[in-house]
mmCIF file of C-alpha atoms in Angstrom:
data_model
loop_
_atom_site.group_PDB
_atom_site.id
_atom_site.type_symbol
_atom_site.label_atom_id
_atom_site.label_comp_id
_atom_site.label_asym_id
_atom_site.label_seq_id
_atom_site.Cartn_x
_atom_site.Cartn_y
_atom_site.Cartn_z
ATOM 1 C CA MET Z 13 166.458 104.245 111.479
ATOM 2 C CA ALA Z 14 165.385 102.032 114.366
ATOM 3 C CA ALA Z 15 162.565 100.749 112.158
ATOM 4 C CA LEU Z 16 165.135 99.053 109.955
ATOM 5 C CA TRP Z 17 165.647 96.481 112.687
ATOM 6 C CA GLN Z 18 161.977 95.431 112.835
ATOM 7 C CA HIS Z 19 162.041 93.083 109.861
ATOM 8 C CA ARG Z 20 164.828 91.123 111.563
ATOM 9 C CA ALA Z 21 162.789 90.385 114.689
ATOM 10 C CA LEU Z 22 162.551 86.608 115.168
ATOM 11 C CA SER Z 23 159.622 84.610 116.502
ATOM 12 C CA PRO Z 24 159.784 82.918 119.917
ATOM 13 C CA ALA Z 25 160.401 79.636 118.099
ATOM 14 C CA GLN Z 26 163.516 81.153 116.540
ATOM 15 C CA PRO Z 27 165.561 82.702 119.347
ATOM 16 C CA ARG Z 28 168.177 85.212 118.330
ATOM 17 C CA PRO Z 29 171.710 83.892 117.957
ATOM 18 C CA SER Z 30 173.770 84.736 121.029
ATOM 19 C CA TRP Z 31 176.498 86.438 118.961
ATOM 20 C CA GLN Z 32 173.938 88.803 117.459
ATOM 21 C CA VAL Z 33 172.587 89.690 120.901
ATOM 22 C CA ARG Z 34 176.087 90.278 122.239
ATOM 23 C CA PHE Z 35 177.076 92.502 119.342
ATOM 24 C CA GLU Z 36 173.871 94.570 119.256
ATOM 25 C CA ASP Z 37 173.713 95.025 123.015
ATOM 26 C CA HIS Z 38 177.395 95.773 123.475
ATOM 27 C CA TRP Z 39 177.314 98.665 120.998
ATOM 28 C CA GLU Z 40 173.680 99.671 121.687
ATOM 29 C CA LEU Z 41 172.928 99.685 117.960
ATOM 30 C CA ARG Z 42 169.154 99.981 118.291
ATOM 31 C CA ARG Z 43 169.303 102.915 120.681
ATOM 32 C CA ARG Z 44 171.712 104.703 118.363
ATOM 33 C CA GLY Z 45 169.572 104.024 115.302
ATOM 34 C CA VAL Z 46 172.321 102.175 113.471
ATOM 35 C CA PRO Z 47 171.107 100.379 110.325
ATOM 36 C CA PRO Z 48 171.916 96.640 110.463
ATOM 37 C CA PRO Z 49 174.191 94.879 107.983
ATOM 38 C CA LYS Z 50 172.805 92.529 105.350
ATOM 39 C CA ASP Z 51 173.475 88.820 105.948
ATOM 40 C CA PRO Z 52 175.982 89.436 108.756
ATOM 41 C CA ASN Z 53 178.316 86.982 110.403
ATOM 42 C CA TRP Z 54 177.602 88.166 113.935
ATOM 43 C CA ARG Z 55 180.315 86.079 115.533
ATOM 44 C CA ALA Z 56 182.952 87.521 113.180
ATOM 45 C CA LEU Z 57 181.690 91.070 113.761
ATOM 46 C CA TYR Z 58 181.829 90.598 117.510
ATOM 47 C CA ALA Z 59 185.386 89.283 117.285
ATOM 48 C CA LEU Z 60 186.538 92.159 115.063
ATOM 49 C CA LYS Z 61 185.313 94.833 117.501
ATOM 50 C CA PRO Z 62 185.172 97.430 114.695
ATOM 51 C CA PHE Z 63 184.475 100.451 116.907
ATOM 52 C CA GLN Z 64 186.846 102.438 119.116
ATOM 53 C CA ARG Z 65 189.926 100.370 118.273
ATOM 54 C CA ASN Z 66 192.934 101.509 116.291
ATOM 55 C CA LEU Z 67 192.602 100.249 112.712
ATOM 56 C CA LEU Z 68 196.237 100.983 111.823
ATOM 57 C CA GLN Z 69 198.800 98.209 111.975
ATOM 58 C CA ASN Z 70 201.838 98.811 114.185
ATOM 59 C CA PRO Z 71 200.904 102.369 115.224
ATOM 60 C CA ASN Z 72 204.042 102.695 117.347
ATOM 61 C CA PRO Z 73 206.682 100.877 115.263
ATOM 62 C CA GLU Z 74 209.692 102.333 117.090
ATOM 63 C CA GLY Z 75 208.401 101.724 120.613
ATOM 64 C CA LEU Z 76 208.507 105.391 121.597
ATOM 65 C CA SER Z 77 206.454 106.894 124.429
ATOM 66 C CA THR Z 78 204.853 110.325 124.219
ATOM 67 C CA SER Z 79 204.977 110.581 128.005
ATOM 68 C CA GLU Z 80 208.692 111.359 127.813
ATOM 69 C CA PRO Z 81 211.010 112.988 125.256
ATOM 70 C CA ALA Z 82 212.134 110.802 122.387
ATOM 71 C CA PRO Z 83 215.520 109.237 123.147
ATOM 72 C CA PRO Z 84 218.525 110.320 121.076
ATOM 73 C CA CYS Z 85 218.479 108.959 117.557
ATOM 74 C CA PRO Z 86 221.981 107.779 116.597
ATOM 75 C CA PRO Z 87 223.054 108.958 113.138
ATOM 76 C CA LYS Z 88 222.623 106.202 110.560
ATOM 77 C CA ALA Z 89 223.246 105.614 106.904
ATOM 78 C CA PRO Z 90 220.170 106.336 104.740
ATOM 79 C CA TRP Z 91 219.492 102.672 104.002
ATOM 80 C CA MET Z 92 219.372 101.907 107.737
ATOM 81 C CA LEU Z 93 216.775 104.547 108.612
ATOM 82 C CA LEU Z 94 213.674 102.377 108.503
ATOM 83 C CA ASN Z 95 213.262 98.646 108.107
ATOM 84 C CA PRO Z 96 209.953 97.796 106.359
ATOM 85 C CA GLN Z 97 210.010 94.334 107.987
ATOM 86 C CA GLY Z 98 209.257 93.422 111.574
ATOM 87 C CA THR Z 99 207.709 96.198 113.622
ATOM 88 C CA PHE Z 100 207.170 98.338 110.503
ATOM 89 C CA LYS Z 101 205.029 95.663 108.871
ATOM 90 C CA GLY Z 102 201.858 97.190 107.458
ATOM 91 C CA TRP Z 103 203.512 100.485 106.548
ATOM 92 C CA GLN Z 104 204.480 101.407 103.005
ATOM 93 C CA ILE Z 105 207.742 103.324 103.399
ATOM 94 C CA SER Z 106 209.469 105.625 100.937
ATOM 95 C CA THR Z 107 211.845 108.603 100.828
ATOM 96 C CA GLU Z 108 211.330 111.937 99.054
ATOM 97 C CA PRO Z 109 214.616 113.817 98.599
ATOM 98 C CA LEU Z 110 214.256 117.597 98.755
ATOM 99 C CA PRO Z 111 216.006 119.891 96.254
ATOM 100 C CA VAL Z 112 219.641 120.610 97.004
ATOM 101 C CA GLY Z 113 220.915 124.173 96.724
ATOM 102 C CA LYS Z 114 223.432 125.225 94.090
ATOM 103 C CA GLU Z 115 226.339 124.941 96.501
ATOM 104 C CA ALA Z 116 225.153 121.482 97.659
ATOM 105 C CA THR Z 117 226.343 122.119 101.199
ATOM 106 C CA LEU Z 118 225.131 120.094 104.156
ATOM 107 C CA PRO Z 119 222.613 119.576 105.630
ATOM 108 C CA HIS Z 120 220.610 117.839 102.907
ATOM 109 C CA TYR Z 121 216.938 117.253 103.703
ATOM 110 C CA SER Z 122 214.454 114.556 102.742
ATOM 111 C CA TRP Z 123 210.998 113.366 103.774
ATOM 112 C CA SER Z 124 210.517 109.923 105.274
ATOM 113 C CA VAL Z 125 207.029 108.877 104.135
ATOM 114 C CA LYS Z 126 204.972 106.190 105.890
ATOM 115 C CA GLN Z 127 201.472 105.312 104.741
ATOM 116 C CA GLN Z 128 198.714 102.747 105.179
ATOM 117 C CA ARG Z 129 195.373 102.161 103.495
ATOM 118 C CA ILE Z 130 192.565 100.773 105.657
ATOM 119 C CA ASP Z 131 189.775 98.673 104.146
ATOM 120 C CA LEU Z 132 186.833 99.588 106.405
ATOM 121 C CA LEU Z 133 184.646 96.674 105.305
ATOM 122 C CA ALA Z 134 187.447 94.217 106.033
ATOM 123 C CA GLU Z 135 187.759 95.718 109.521
ATOM 124 C CA GLY Z 136 184.148 94.848 110.388
ATOM 125 C CA LEU Z 137 182.193 97.933 109.276
ATOM 126 C CA TRP Z 138 179.349 97.607 106.767
ATOM 127 C CA GLU Z 139 177.939 99.590 103.853
ATOM 128 C CA GLU Z 140 174.633 100.610 105.476
ATOM 129 C CA LEU Z 141 176.506 101.904 108.506
ATOM 130 C CA LEU Z 142 178.954 103.971 106.438
ATOM 131 C CA ASP Z 143 176.390 105.323 103.972
ATOM 132 C CA LEU Z 144 173.373 106.034 106.205
ATOM 133 C CA TYR Z 145 174.632 106.442 109.764
ATOM 134 C CA GLN Z 146 178.151 107.691 108.958
ATOM 135 C CA PRO Z 147 180.014 107.095 112.238
ATOM 136 C CA ASN Z 148 182.780 109.467 113.250
ATOM 137 C CA ILE Z 149 186.252 108.608 111.954
ATOM 138 C CA THR Z 150 188.952 109.989 114.244
ATOM 139 C CA ILE Z 151 192.572 110.550 113.227
ATOM 140 C CA MET Z 152 195.365 111.099 115.753
ATOM 141 C CA ASP Z 153 199.140 111.282 115.528
ATOM 142 C CA TRP Z 154 202.173 112.472 117.501
ATOM 143 C CA TYR Z 155 205.424 113.787 116.034
ATOM 144 C CA GLU Z 156 208.748 114.884 117.430
ATOM 145 C CA ASN Z 157 209.745 118.542 117.215
ATOM 146 C CA SER Z 158 213.199 117.513 116.062
ATOM 147 C CA LYS Z 159 214.214 121.105 115.221
ATOM 148 C CA LEU Z 160 215.944 119.873 112.091
ATOM 149 C CA ALA Z 161 214.087 122.500 110.031
ATOM 150 C CA SER Z 162 211.229 124.982 110.312
ATOM 151 C CA CYS Z 163 208.766 122.309 109.097
ATOM 152 C CA VAL Z 164 209.462 118.739 110.153
ATOM 153 C CA TYR Z 165 206.070 117.005 109.778
ATOM 154 C CA GLN Z 166 203.051 116.654 107.486
ATOM 155 C CA LEU Z 167 199.858 114.597 107.783
ATOM 156 C CA HIS Z 168 197.545 113.796 104.872
ATOM 157 C CA VAL Z 169 194.413 111.646 105.338
ATOM 158 C CA GLN Z 170 191.785 110.843 102.704
ATOM 159 C CA LEU Z 171 188.426 109.071 102.847
ATOM 160 C CA LEU Z 172 188.175 107.071 99.621
ATOM 161 C CA GLY Z 173 185.373 105.388 97.710
ATOM 162 C CA THR Z 174 185.157 101.815 96.444
ATOM 163 C CA ASP Z 175 187.531 102.518 93.559
ATOM 164 C CA GLN Z 176 190.190 103.713 96.054
ATOM 165 C CA VAL Z 177 190.613 106.825 93.881
ATOM 166 C CA THR Z 178 187.530 108.982 94.503
ATOM 167 C CA VAL Z 179 188.202 111.345 97.426
ATOM 168 C CA ILE Z 180 185.100 111.852 99.605
ATOM 169 C CA GLY Z 181 186.791 113.679 102.482
ATOM 170 C CA GLU Z 182 190.305 114.793 103.355
ATOM 171 C CA PHE Z 183 192.377 116.409 106.080
ATOM 172 C CA HIS Z 184 195.837 117.966 105.773
ATOM 173 C CA HIS Z 185 198.149 119.283 108.454
ATOM 174 C CA VAL Z 186 201.530 120.905 107.772
ATOM 175 C CA ALA Z 187 203.575 121.748 110.850
ATOM 176 C CA GLN Z 188 205.240 125.152 110.952
ATOM 177 C CA GLU Z 189 207.306 125.267 114.109
ATOM 178 C CA GLY Z 190 209.573 128.158 113.205
ATOM 179 C CA ASP Z 191 211.868 127.316 116.107
ATOM 180 C CA GLN Z 192 215.109 125.420 115.529
ATOM 181 C CA GLY Z 193 216.882 126.628 118.646
ATOM 182 C CA GLY Z 194 217.148 125.170 122.119
ATOM 183 C CA ALA Z 195 217.263 121.575 123.285
ATOM 184 C CA ASN Z 196 213.545 121.016 124.024
ATOM 185 C CA LYS Z 197 212.182 118.489 121.539
ATOM 186 C CA ASN Z 198 208.666 117.861 122.808
ATOM 187 C CA TRP Z 199 206.030 115.680 121.205
ATOM 188 C CA HIS Z 200 203.287 117.498 119.275
ATOM 189 C CA HIS Z 201 199.759 116.141 118.896
ATOM 190 C CA VAL Z 202 197.583 116.305 115.766
ATOM 191 C CA SER Z 203 193.963 115.133 115.566
ATOM 192 C CA HIS Z 204 190.899 115.438 113.364
ATOM 193 C CA VAL Z 205 187.372 113.978 113.340
ATOM 194 C CA PHE Z 206 185.538 113.276 110.081
ATOM 195 C CA GLU Z 207 181.801 113.796 110.645
ATOM 196 C CA ARG Z 208 178.735 113.731 108.367
ATOM 197 C CA TYR Z 209 180.775 112.880 105.279
ATOM 198 C CA SER Z 210 179.059 111.834 102.050
ATOM 199 C CA PRO Z 211 178.005 108.218 101.379
ATOM 200 C CA GLY Z 212 180.420 105.879 99.655
ATOM 201 C CA VAL Z 213 183.402 105.845 102.029
ATOM 202 C CA ARG Z 214 185.107 102.442 102.003
ATOM 203 C CA PHE Z 215 188.799 103.159 102.632
ATOM 204 C CA VAL Z 216 190.926 105.497 104.759
ATOM 205 C CA HIS Z 217 194.367 106.441 103.435
ATOM 206 C CA PHE Z 218 196.728 107.616 106.192
ATOM 207 C CA LEU Z 219 200.048 109.234 105.228
ATOM 208 C CA HIS Z 220 202.513 111.189 107.306
ATOM 209 C CA LYS Z 221 205.889 112.672 106.428
ATOM 210 C CA THR Z 222 208.727 113.321 108.849
ATOM 211 C CA LYS Z 223 211.825 115.278 107.873
ATOM 212 C CA ASP Z 224 215.336 113.827 107.942
ATOM 213 C CA ALA Z 225 218.624 115.683 107.593
ATOM 214 C CA GLU Z 226 222.035 114.552 106.387
ATOM 215 C CA SER Z 227 224.729 116.433 108.281
ATOM 216 C CA PRO Z 228 228.504 115.999 108.607
ATOM 217 C CA SER Z 229 227.841 113.645 111.544
ATOM 218 C CA GLY Z 230 225.432 111.419 109.576
ATOM 219 C CA TYR Z 231 221.667 111.117 109.102
ATOM 220 C CA HIS Z 232 219.282 112.512 111.725
ATOM 221 C CA ARG Z 233 215.569 111.782 111.822
ATOM 222 C CA THR Z 234 212.237 113.201 112.948
ATOM 223 C CA ARG Z 235 210.053 110.509 114.457
ATOM 224 C CA ALA Z 236 206.295 109.956 114.750
ATOM 225 C CA THR Z 237 204.404 107.575 117.016
ATOM 226 C CA ASP Z 238 200.995 106.499 118.340
ATOM 227 C CA SER Z 239 199.338 107.003 114.961
ATOM 228 C CA SER Z 240 195.643 106.160 115.096
ATOM 229 C CA VAL Z 241 192.558 105.766 112.918
ATOM 230 C CA SER Z 242 189.409 104.724 114.794
ATOM 231 C CA VAL Z 243 185.632 104.704 114.303
ATOM 232 C CA GLN Z 244 183.118 105.837 116.919
ATOM 233 C CA LEU Z 245 179.351 105.535 117.165
ATOM 234 C CA ARG Z 246 177.583 108.718 118.245
ATOM 235 C CA ASP Z 247 175.575 108.852 121.483
#
């Protein structure tokens, strides 16, 4: 693939633009054999820093730290659980009620669903890179073992084509803790790397579900934090 750069070599009378040099050298594109973009805006690409950064907006909307247990979550009314404004900007938020038993006794469970769709081209990646080189796309997330139920978390990620419907790659994780006892509510880590996927990927759809429970004392939540979608060039 290194040969693809040859036709862009400029004569001594036409020195390379400094932004192009900075971008190419910083990411070592030639050494890695990365095909160049067509008609690039090198300054914009350099500013976007498309590799190794988190492409999700507000990945830690509640300001929680995985280095220590999640602080107590005061019971709240359902409509107060998540505010789609402010720190949750960028997330599409919804609730999926779960079936209630015949006796309709508490607790009642529901999924809190947060999702984002990332436009990879808008984030500074380019078609030749995604179709020919296919950089790694890494997904990471942390969720609280709230012990509200045997399964308190799900993660569903899809690599989508231009039409935002065609699924080119996908990853699913359903937590099965099986332990509702005790007071230890540690953070659990989930990760996956998409490698050597088929050409055509243009979007990443990230969706996770965390379980909530309505009890006599109010609503209690399972929380997630430090969600991440990033792109890496291979060495």
